[in-house]
Coordinates of C-alpha atoms in Angstrom, one line a residue:
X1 CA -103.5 -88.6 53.2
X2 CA -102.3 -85.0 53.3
X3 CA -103.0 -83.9 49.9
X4 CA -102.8 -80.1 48.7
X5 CA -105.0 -79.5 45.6
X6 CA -103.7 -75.9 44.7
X7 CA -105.3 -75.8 40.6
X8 CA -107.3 -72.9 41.0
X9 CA -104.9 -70.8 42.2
X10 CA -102.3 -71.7 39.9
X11 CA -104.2 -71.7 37.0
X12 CA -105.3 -67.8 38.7
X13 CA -101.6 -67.0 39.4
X14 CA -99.5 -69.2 36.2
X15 CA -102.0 -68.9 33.0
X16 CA -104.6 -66.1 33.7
X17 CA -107.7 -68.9 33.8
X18 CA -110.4 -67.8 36.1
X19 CA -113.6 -69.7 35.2
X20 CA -114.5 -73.2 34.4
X21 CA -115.3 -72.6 30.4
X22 CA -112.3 -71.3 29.8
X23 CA -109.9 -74.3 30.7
X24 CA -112.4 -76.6 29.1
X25 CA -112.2 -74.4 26.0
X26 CA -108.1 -75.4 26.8
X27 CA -108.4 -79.2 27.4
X28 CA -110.5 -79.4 24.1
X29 CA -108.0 -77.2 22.2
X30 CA -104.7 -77.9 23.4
X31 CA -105.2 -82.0 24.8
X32 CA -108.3 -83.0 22.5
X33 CA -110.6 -83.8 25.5
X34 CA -113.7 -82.7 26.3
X35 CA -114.8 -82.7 30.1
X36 CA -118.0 -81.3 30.9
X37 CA -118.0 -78.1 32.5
X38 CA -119.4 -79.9 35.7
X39 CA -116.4 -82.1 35.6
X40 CA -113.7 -79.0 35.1
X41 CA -115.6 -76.7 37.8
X42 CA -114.7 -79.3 39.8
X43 CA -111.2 -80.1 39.4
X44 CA -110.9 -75.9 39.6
X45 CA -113.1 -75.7 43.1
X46 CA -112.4 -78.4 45.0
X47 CA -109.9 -81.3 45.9
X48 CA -110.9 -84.3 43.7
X49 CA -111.9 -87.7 45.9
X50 CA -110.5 -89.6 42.7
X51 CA -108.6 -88.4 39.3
X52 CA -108.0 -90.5 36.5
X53 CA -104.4 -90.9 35.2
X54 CA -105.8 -89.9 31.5
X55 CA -107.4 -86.8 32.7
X56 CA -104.2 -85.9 34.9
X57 CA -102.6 -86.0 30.9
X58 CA -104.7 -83.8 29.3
X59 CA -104.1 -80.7 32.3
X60 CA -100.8 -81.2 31.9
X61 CA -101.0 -81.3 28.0
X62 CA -103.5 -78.6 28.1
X63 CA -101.4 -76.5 30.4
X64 CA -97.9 -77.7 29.5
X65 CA -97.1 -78.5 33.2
X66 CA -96.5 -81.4 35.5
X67 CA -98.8 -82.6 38.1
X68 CA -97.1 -81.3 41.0
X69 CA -97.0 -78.1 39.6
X70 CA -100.6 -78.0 41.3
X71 CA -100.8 -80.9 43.9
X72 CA -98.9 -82.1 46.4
X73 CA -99.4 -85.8 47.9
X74 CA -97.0 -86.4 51.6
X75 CA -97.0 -89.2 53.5
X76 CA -99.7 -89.5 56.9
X77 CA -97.9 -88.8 59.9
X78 CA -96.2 -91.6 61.5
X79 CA -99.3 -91.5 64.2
X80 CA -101.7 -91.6 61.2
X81 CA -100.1 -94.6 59.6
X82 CA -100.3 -96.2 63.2
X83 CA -103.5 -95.7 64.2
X84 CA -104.7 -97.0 60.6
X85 CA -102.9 -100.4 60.9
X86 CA -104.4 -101.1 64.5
X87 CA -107.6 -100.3 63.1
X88 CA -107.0 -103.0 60.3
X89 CA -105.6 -105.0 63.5
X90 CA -102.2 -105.6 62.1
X91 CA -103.4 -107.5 58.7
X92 CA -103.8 -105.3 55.3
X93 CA -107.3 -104.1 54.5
X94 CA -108.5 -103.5 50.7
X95 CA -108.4 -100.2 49.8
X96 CA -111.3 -99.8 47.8
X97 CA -113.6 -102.1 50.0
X98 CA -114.6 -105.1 50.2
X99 CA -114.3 -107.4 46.7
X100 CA -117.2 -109.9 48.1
X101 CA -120.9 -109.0 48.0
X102 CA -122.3 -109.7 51.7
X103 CA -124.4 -112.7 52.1
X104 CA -127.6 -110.9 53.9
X105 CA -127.8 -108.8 51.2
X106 CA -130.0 -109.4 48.2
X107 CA -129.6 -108.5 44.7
X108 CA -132.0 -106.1 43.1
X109 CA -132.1 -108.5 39.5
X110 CA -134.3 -111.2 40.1
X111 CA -132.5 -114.8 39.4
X112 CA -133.3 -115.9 36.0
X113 CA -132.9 -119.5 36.6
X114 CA -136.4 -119.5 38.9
X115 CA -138.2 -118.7 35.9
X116 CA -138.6 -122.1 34.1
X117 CA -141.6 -121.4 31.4
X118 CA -141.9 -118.9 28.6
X119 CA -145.0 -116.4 28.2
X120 CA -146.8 -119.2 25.9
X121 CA -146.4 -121.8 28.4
X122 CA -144.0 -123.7 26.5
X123 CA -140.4 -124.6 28.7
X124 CA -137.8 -121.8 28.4
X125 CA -134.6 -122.3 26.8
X126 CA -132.6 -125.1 27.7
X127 CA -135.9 -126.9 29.9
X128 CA -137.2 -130.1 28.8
X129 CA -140.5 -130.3 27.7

């Protein structure tokens, strides 16, 4: 998905921010939030994988703006959108992965119905002595 992430240089070029702590001194002041500095250098240096709607809200309370003020989201190319659905073979794939755990693969918590006795011997909750 073409997707321009342009915060750090309109934060630069629109409000005069140039580091990290000072729009999470912002978000904290003007929104109420607090995002870790690790979380803010991001949004500021890089093009998020995944943004949630809430923190979308405070930047633009923050920074009284509007999302595409610093990101613009277009369409794939008509090629791109093709080659995806014959990949997928025609038939709609899930867009955050699969929803089923596979079958070969094992869970790391062990099954607590296979343990039938307490640590004194006695039967475990809902066993029959």
């Amino acid at each position: 998905m073409p997707l321009k992430w342009n915060l750090k240089k309109w934060l630069a070029v629109e409000r005069d921010i140039y580091r990290p702590s000072e729009l999470q001194a912002l978000l904290a002041e003007k929104a109420g939030v607090q995002l870790s500095l690790q979380a803010v250098s991001a949004l500021i240096n890089g093009r998020p994988d995944a943004l949630r709607v809430q923190t979308i809200q405070a930047l633009c309370n923050a920074l009284n703006c509007k999302l595409s003020d610093f990101c613009e989201v277009w369409p794939d190319s008509e090629s791109e959108q093709q080659k995806r659905r014959e990949v997928a073979g025609g038939t709609p794939v899930r867009l955050y992965g699969a929803k089923e755990q596979a079958k070969n693969q094992e869970s790391i918590f062990p099954d607590p119905h296979q343990y039938t006795e307490t640590r004194k011997g006695k039967p475990g909750k809902g066993q029959k002595s």
